[in-house]
mmCIF file of C-alpha atoms in Angstrom:
data_model
loop_
_atom_site.group_PDB
_atom_site.id
_atom_site.type_symbol
_atom_site.label_atom_id
_atom_site.label_comp_id
_atom_site.label_asym_id
_atom_site.label_seq_id
_atom_site.Cartn_x
_atom_site.Cartn_y
_atom_site.Cartn_z
ATOM 1 C CA MET G 1 14.708 17.018 5.941
ATOM 2 C CA PRO G 2 14.652 19.773 8.619
ATOM 3 C CA GLY G 3 18.150 21.732 8.231
ATOM 4 C CA CYS G 4 19.267 19.971 4.634
ATOM 5 C CA GLU G 5 20.698 21.752 1.991
ATOM 6 C CA LEU G 6 19.900 19.108 -0.436
ATOM 7 C CA PRO G 7 17.990 20.348 -3.507
ATOM 8 C CA VAL G 8 14.608 18.587 -4.355
ATOM 9 C CA GLY G 9 14.693 16.337 -7.560
ATOM 10 C CA THR G 10 12.979 17.250 -10.803
ATOM 11 C CA CYS G 11 13.040 14.491 -12.548
ATOM 12 C CA PRO G 12 9.492 13.647 -14.098
ATOM 13 C CA ASP G 13 10.334 9.909 -15.458
ATOM 14 C CA MET G 14 10.356 7.079 -13.468
ATOM 15 C CA CYS G 15 13.866 6.376 -15.080
ATOM 16 C CA PRO G 16 15.676 9.442 -16.339
ATOM 17 C CA ALA G 17 16.038 9.619 -19.984
ATOM 18 C CA ALA G 18 19.948 10.020 -20.131
ATOM 19 C CA GLU G 19 19.759 6.594 -18.292
ATOM 20 C CA ARG G 20 17.574 4.825 -20.266
ATOM 21 C CA ALA G 21 19.614 5.509 -23.382
ATOM 22 C CA GLN G 22 22.580 4.712 -21.756
ATOM 23 C CA ARG G 23 21.014 1.358 -21.099
ATOM 24 C CA GLU G 24 19.598 0.852 -24.241
ATOM 25 C CA ARG G 25 23.447 1.208 -25.943
ATOM 26 C CA GLU G 26 24.841 -1.152 -23.294
ATOM 27 C CA ARG G 27 21.809 -3.747 -23.724
ATOM 28 C CA ARG G 28 21.106 -3.405 -19.725
ATOM 29 C CA LEU G 29 17.015 -3.200 -20.617
ATOM 30 C CA HIS G 30 15.383 -5.710 -18.378
ATOM 31 C CA ARG G 31 12.440 -7.128 -20.330
ATOM 32 C CA LEU G 32 10.031 -5.359 -18.050
ATOM 33 C CA GLU G 33 11.293 -2.042 -19.609
ATOM 34 C CA VAL G 34 11.203 -2.731 -23.063
ATOM 35 C CA LEU G 35 8.710 -1.097 -25.728
ATOM 36 C CA PRO G 36 6.603 -3.895 -26.643
ATOM 37 C CA GLY G 37 6.412 -5.475 -29.512
ATOM 38 C CA CYS G 38 9.710 -4.091 -30.153
ATOM 39 C CA ARG G 39 12.064 -5.762 -32.934
ATOM 40 C CA GLN G 40 14.702 -3.626 -32.771
ATOM 41 C CA ASP G 41 18.498 -4.630 -31.828
ATOM 42 C CA PRO G 42 19.436 -3.151 -29.447
ATOM 43 C CA PRO G 43 15.572 -2.968 -27.969
ATOM 44 C CA ARG G 44 13.910 0.182 -27.117
ATOM 45 C CA ALA G 45 13.435 1.100 -23.297
ATOM 46 C CA ASP G 46 9.687 2.200 -22.586
ATOM 47 C CA PRO G 47 9.328 5.472 -21.094
ATOM 48 C CA GLN G 48 6.470 4.464 -19.409
ATOM 49 C CA ARG G 49 8.284 1.142 -17.837
ATOM 50 C CA ALA G 50 11.750 1.795 -17.562
ATOM 51 C CA VAL G 51 12.608 2.186 -14.031
ATOM 52 C CA LYS G 52 15.437 3.925 -12.715
ATOM 53 C CA GLU G 53 17.921 1.093 -11.682
ATOM 54 C CA TYR G 54 20.220 0.886 -8.071
ATOM 55 C CA SER G 55 23.508 2.423 -8.840
ATOM 56 C CA ARG G 56 25.598 2.225 -6.007
ATOM 57 C CA PRO G 57 27.136 5.947 -5.170
ATOM 58 C CA ALA G 58 31.144 5.920 -5.614
ATOM 59 C CA ALA G 59 33.492 7.776 -3.139
ATOM 60 C CA GLY G 60 34.418 10.820 -4.260
ATOM 61 C CA LYS G 61 31.778 11.154 -6.638
ATOM 62 C CA PRO G 62 29.970 14.077 -7.280
ATOM 63 C CA ARG G 63 26.137 14.006 -6.206
ATOM 64 C CA PRO G 64 24.046 13.583 -9.037
ATOM 65 C CA PRO G 65 22.333 16.669 -10.257
ATOM 66 C CA PRO G 66 18.765 17.470 -9.399
ATOM 67 C CA SER G 67 17.416 16.169 -13.288
ATOM 68 C CA GLN G 68 18.545 12.929 -12.607
ATOM 69 C CA LEU G 69 16.933 12.637 -9.359
ATOM 70 C CA ARG G 70 13.433 11.968 -9.074
ATOM 71 C CA PRO G 71 10.981 14.042 -6.629
ATOM 72 C CA PRO G 72 8.749 12.491 -3.846
ATOM 73 C CA SER G 73 5.874 12.648 -5.961
ATOM 74 C CA VAL G 74 7.474 10.778 -8.564
ATOM 75 C CA LEU G 75 9.166 8.291 -6.434
ATOM 76 C CA LEU G 76 5.291 7.455 -4.870
ATOM 77 C CA ALA G 77 3.978 7.476 -8.569
ATOM 78 C CA THR G 78 6.964 4.652 -8.922
ATOM 79 C CA VAL G 79 6.384 2.363 -6.113
ATOM 80 C CA ARG G 80 3.029 2.221 -7.077
ATOM 81 C CA TYR G 81 3.754 1.369 -10.644
ATOM 82 C CA LEU G 82 5.931 -1.334 -9.296
ATOM 83 C CA ALA G 83 3.281 -2.486 -6.808
ATOM 84 C CA GLY G 84 0.339 -2.433 -9.250
ATOM 85 C CA GLU G 85 1.964 -3.470 -12.616
ATOM 86 C CA VAL G 86 5.088 -5.375 -11.808
ATOM 87 C CA ALA G 87 4.773 -7.376 -8.334
ATOM 88 C CA GLU G 88 1.765 -9.049 -9.951
ATOM 89 C CA SER G 89 3.356 -9.867 -13.444
ATOM 90 C CA ALA G 90 1.642 -13.126 -14.707
ATOM 91 C CA ASP G 91 4.376 -13.660 -17.279
ATOM 92 C CA VAL G 92 7.460 -13.476 -15.510
ATOM 93 C CA ALA G 93 8.899 -15.878 -12.823
ATOM 94 C CA ARG G 94 8.345 -14.521 -9.434
ATOM 95 C CA ALA G 95 11.895 -14.745 -8.470
ATOM 96 C CA GLU G 96 12.757 -12.367 -10.995
ATOM 97 C CA VAL G 97 9.946 -9.838 -10.333
ATOM 98 C CA ALA G 98 11.407 -9.722 -6.914
ATOM 99 C CA SER G 99 14.876 -9.457 -7.926
ATOM 100 C CA PHE G 100 13.710 -6.621 -10.306
ATOM 101 C CA VAL G 101 11.440 -5.089 -7.827
ATOM 102 C CA ALA G 102 13.793 -5.084 -4.820
ATOM 103 C CA ASP G 103 16.741 -3.684 -7.205
ATOM 104 C CA ARG G 104 14.525 -0.493 -8.071
ATOM 105 C CA LEU G 105 13.067 0.181 -4.926
ATOM 106 C CA ARG G 106 16.464 0.105 -3.728
ATOM 107 C CA ALA G 107 17.112 2.994 -5.753
ATOM 108 C CA VAL G 108 13.854 4.725 -4.570
ATOM 109 C CA ARG G 109 15.406 5.137 -1.330
ATOM 110 C CA LEU G 110 18.586 6.014 -2.709
ATOM 111 C CA ASP G 111 17.197 8.781 -4.483
ATOM 112 C CA LEU G 112 14.715 9.960 -1.557
ATOM 113 C CA ALA G 113 18.192 9.845 0.431
ATOM 114 C CA LEU G 114 19.971 12.484 -1.778
ATOM 115 C CA GLN G 115 17.379 15.009 -2.002
ATOM 116 C CA GLY G 116 15.879 17.451 0.710
ATOM 117 C CA ALA G 117 12.866 16.072 0.989
ATOM 118 C CA GLY G 118 9.881 16.522 3.860
ATOM 119 C CA ASP G 119 10.064 13.685 6.596
ATOM 120 C CA ALA G 120 6.230 13.554 6.145
ATOM 121 C CA GLU G 121 6.680 13.126 2.419
ATOM 122 C CA ALA G 122 9.407 10.881 2.686
ATOM 123 C CA ALA G 123 7.648 8.517 5.299
ATOM 124 C CA VAL G 124 4.538 8.012 2.340
ATOM 125 C CA VAL G 125 7.431 7.059 -0.048
ATOM 126 C CA LEU G 126 9.340 4.588 2.286
ATOM 127 C CA GLU G 127 5.956 2.814 3.662
ATOM 128 C CA ALA G 128 4.802 2.305 0.563
ATOM 129 C CA ALA G 129 8.373 1.052 -0.895
ATOM 130 C CA LEU G 130 8.514 -1.254 2.271
ATOM 131 C CA ALA G 131 5.079 -2.511 1.587
ATOM 132 C CA THR G 132 5.713 -3.610 -2.100
ATOM 133 C CA LEU G 133 8.774 -5.179 -0.849
ATOM 134 C CA LEU G 134 7.340 -7.510 1.781
ATOM 135 C CA ALA G 135 4.797 -8.499 -0.965
ATOM 136 C CA VAL G 136 6.810 -9.751 -3.312
ATOM 137 C CA VAL G 137 9.293 -11.225 -1.183
ATOM 138 C CA ALA G 138 6.045 -12.880 0.447
ATOM 139 C CA ARG G 139 4.781 -14.163 -2.821
ATOM 140 C CA LEU G 140 8.145 -15.975 -3.256
ATOM 141 C CA GLY G 141 7.499 -18.899 -0.846
ATOM 142 C CA PRO G 142 9.738 -21.920 -0.817
ATOM 143 C CA ASP G 143 10.957 -21.080 -4.781
ATOM 144 C CA ALA G 144 12.866 -18.512 -3.510
ATOM 145 C CA ALA G 145 15.786 -20.243 -4.136
ATOM 146 C CA ARG G 146 15.393 -21.032 -7.462
ATOM 147 C CA GLY G 147 15.514 -18.187 -9.869
ATOM 148 C CA PRO G 148 17.636 -15.390 -9.781
ATOM 149 C CA ALA G 149 16.106 -13.731 -6.810
ATOM 150 C CA ASP G 150 18.965 -13.888 -3.568
ATOM 151 C CA PRO G 151 16.803 -14.871 -0.728
ATOM 152 C CA VAL G 152 20.057 -13.635 1.720
ATOM 153 C CA LEU G 153 19.698 -10.203 -0.624
ATOM 154 C CA LEU G 154 16.110 -9.704 -0.034
ATOM 155 C CA GLN G 155 16.147 -10.358 3.073
ATOM 156 C CA ALA G 156 18.751 -7.444 3.619
ATOM 157 C CA GLN G 157 16.981 -5.128 1.526
ATOM 158 C CA VAL G 158 13.853 -5.592 3.844
ATOM 159 C CA GLN G 159 15.593 -4.733 6.765
ATOM 160 C CA GLU G 160 16.826 -1.931 5.234
ATOM 161 C CA GLY G 161 13.588 -0.705 4.070
ATOM 162 C CA PHE G 162 12.811 -1.026 7.692
ATOM 163 C CA GLY G 163 15.455 0.881 9.176
ATOM 164 C CA SER G 164 15.323 3.571 6.469
ATOM 165 C CA LEU G 165 11.355 3.674 7.604
ATOM 166 C CA ARG G 166 12.492 3.974 11.455
ATOM 167 C CA ARG G 167 15.464 6.318 10.904
ATOM 168 C CA CYS G 168 12.586 8.428 8.974
ATOM 169 C CA TYR G 169 10.418 8.586 12.147
ATOM 170 C CA ALA G 170 12.699 9.058 14.248
ATOM 171 C CA ARG G 171 13.293 12.570 13.370
ATOM 172 C CA GLY G 172 10.150 12.887 14.869
ATOM 173 C CA ALA G 173 8.572 15.333 12.494
ATOM 174 C CA GLY G 174 5.059 13.639 12.365
ATOM 175 C CA PRO G 175 2.726 12.577 12.778
ATOM 176 C CA HIS G 176 3.105 9.471 10.932
ATOM 177 C CA PRO G 177 -0.485 7.984 11.404
ATOM 178 C CA ARG G 178 1.064 4.392 9.693
ATOM 179 C CA GLN G 179 3.830 4.351 12.127
ATOM 180 C CA PRO G 180 2.322 1.803 14.841
ATOM 181 C CA ALA G 181 1.289 -0.338 12.366
ATOM 182 C CA PHE G 182 4.977 -0.565 10.509
ATOM 183 C CA GLN G 183 6.433 -0.601 14.041
ATOM 184 C CA GLY G 184 4.559 -3.583 15.045
ATOM 185 C CA LEU G 185 5.054 -5.286 11.561
ATOM 186 C CA PHE G 186 9.091 -4.437 12.339
ATOM 187 C CA LEU G 187 8.533 -6.902 15.554
ATOM 188 C CA LEU G 188 6.252 -9.485 13.889
ATOM 189 C CA TYR G 189 9.368 -9.620 11.250
ATOM 190 C CA ASN G 190 11.876 -9.650 13.278
ATOM 191 C CA LEU G 191 10.271 -12.086 16.006
ATOM 192 C CA GLY G 192 12.523 -14.199 18.615
ATOM 193 C CA GLU G 193 15.455 -11.105 17.885
ATOM 194 C CA SER G 194 15.914 -9.366 21.453
ATOM 195 C CA GLY G 195 16.782 -6.008 19.957
ATOM 196 C CA SER G 196 13.456 -5.938 18.365
ATOM 197 C CA TRP G 197 11.552 -6.330 21.587
ATOM 198 C CA ARG G 198 13.491 -4.088 23.605
ATOM 199 C CA LEU G 199 12.666 -1.573 20.754
ATOM 200 C CA GLY G 200 8.978 -2.582 21.202
ATOM 201 C CA ARG G 201 9.138 -2.023 24.875
ATOM 202 C CA ALA G 202 10.757 1.245 24.001
ATOM 203 C CA TRP G 203 7.894 2.518 21.810
ATOM 204 C CA GLY G 204 4.917 1.509 24.714
ATOM 205 C CA GLN G 205 1.789 0.984 24.385
ATOM 206 C CA GLU G 206 0.597 2.100 21.114
ATOM 207 C CA LEU G 207 2.067 -0.879 19.635
ATOM 208 C CA THR G 208 -0.132 -3.220 21.776
ATOM 209 C CA MET G 209 -2.975 -3.891 19.130
ATOM 210 C CA THR G 210 -1.195 -3.777 15.974
ATOM 211 C CA VAL G 211 1.240 -7.083 17.321
ATOM 212 C CA GLU G 212 -2.147 -8.338 18.526
ATOM 213 C CA MET G 213 -3.693 -7.879 15.069
ATOM 214 C CA GLY G 214 -6.139 -5.854 16.979
ATOM 215 C CA SER G 215 -5.451 -2.160 15.464
ATOM 216 C CA ARG G 216 -5.218 -1.200 11.630
ATOM 217 C CA MET G 217 -3.475 -3.005 8.979
ATOM 218 C CA LEU G 218 -2.516 -1.836 5.558
ATOM 219 C CA PRO G 219 -4.151 -2.658 2.361
ATOM 220 C CA LEU G 220 -2.027 -1.905 -0.586
ATOM 221 C CA GLU G 221 -4.936 0.968 -1.685
ATOM 222 C CA PHE G 222 -3.574 2.715 1.540
ATOM 223 C CA LEU G 223 -0.017 4.080 -1.029
ATOM 224 C CA GLY G 224 0.103 7.669 -0.650
ATOM 225 C CA SER G 225 -3.556 8.121 0.727
ATOM 226 C CA SER G 226 -4.227 10.473 3.475
ATOM 227 C CA ASP G 227 -7.076 7.948 5.108
ATOM 228 C CA PRO G 228 -6.598 5.951 8.050
ATOM 229 C CA PRO G 229 -5.379 1.620 7.212
ATOM 230 C CA ALA G 230 -8.202 -0.476 6.498
ATOM 231 C CA PRO G 231 -9.105 -2.387 10.054
ATOM 232 C CA ALA G 232 -8.057 -5.682 11.213
ATOM 233 C CA SER G 233 -11.671 -6.977 11.252
ATOM 234 C CA GLN G 234 -11.680 -7.010 7.679
ATOM 235 C CA VAL G 235 -8.550 -9.324 7.398
ATOM 236 C CA ALA G 236 -9.238 -11.894 9.752
ATOM 237 C CA GLY G 237 -9.815 -14.774 7.432
ATOM 238 C CA CYS G 238 -6.305 -14.489 6.062
ATOM 239 C CA LEU G 239 -4.666 -14.693 9.611
ATOM 240 C CA PRO G 240 -4.676 -18.541 10.367
ATOM 241 C CA SER G 241 -1.343 -20.255 9.593
ATOM 242 C CA CYS G 242 0.508 -17.391 7.834
ATOM 243 C CA PRO G 243 3.904 -16.230 8.386
ATOM 244 C CA VAL G 244 3.953 -12.594 9.272
ATOM 245 C CA ASN G 245 5.447 -11.967 5.169
ATOM 246 C CA GLY G 246 2.392 -13.699 3.961
ATOM 247 C CA LEU G 247 0.321 -12.317 6.798
ATOM 248 C CA PHE G 248 1.252 -9.008 5.196
ATOM 249 C CA LEU G 249 0.869 -9.914 2.149
ATOM 250 C CA SER G 250 -2.822 -10.746 2.228
ATOM 251 C CA THR G 251 -3.666 -7.002 4.322
ATOM 252 C CA LEU G 252 -2.200 -5.550 0.988
ATOM 253 C CA LEU G 253 -4.143 -7.305 -1.525
ATOM 254 C CA LEU G 254 -7.661 -6.014 0.220
#
């Protein structure tokens, strides 16, 4: 980010090798990260499936070295993996998937914040991460309270995702082609909150068509693409009787 002296990450993997080895020893691998068919004890991590977990920064602890931080390109690839391979896992409970994905996306946001990424590339990663999080939260439906996923924590993560993205937009180093769509989704997600509508009035006319579902929406294939999102006319059949997160999921899955 402009004026930052932070280094850019150099880790080429979704999970640093040191973390994979440590979590193997400590038996803290999620089953979605274990090498398929592995019968070893402790289970072995699959480098193609293991994803860096969130670890809260401790006060006074030095920043991780660049070798432990994933650069924006790897972060985007990680989000794409979570969206395309994990979010729709048929053999894992949706609540378990949501908990796993939310934690790993939180680690994505932290890696991004700890390095000197440009605002344009940071926005692409944050947009993709938020889209993926909204998708897994939407899939939970009424079963959210039954399972390892904490609905309150998930909603807090959604708001944190919106906040990170809004701060990135506010720095003004655009253009960000999808900014009106995500700002509109923020308003829709926070219907009834007076603060969100004050923001909407401040954001102005560029959001009008987005909020009315007449603007462009966000299919999953947009992740990391430089092309503009798909027109809302493509998702008209998905709109009736959907809550905002279900609506967003429908547009993602086109």
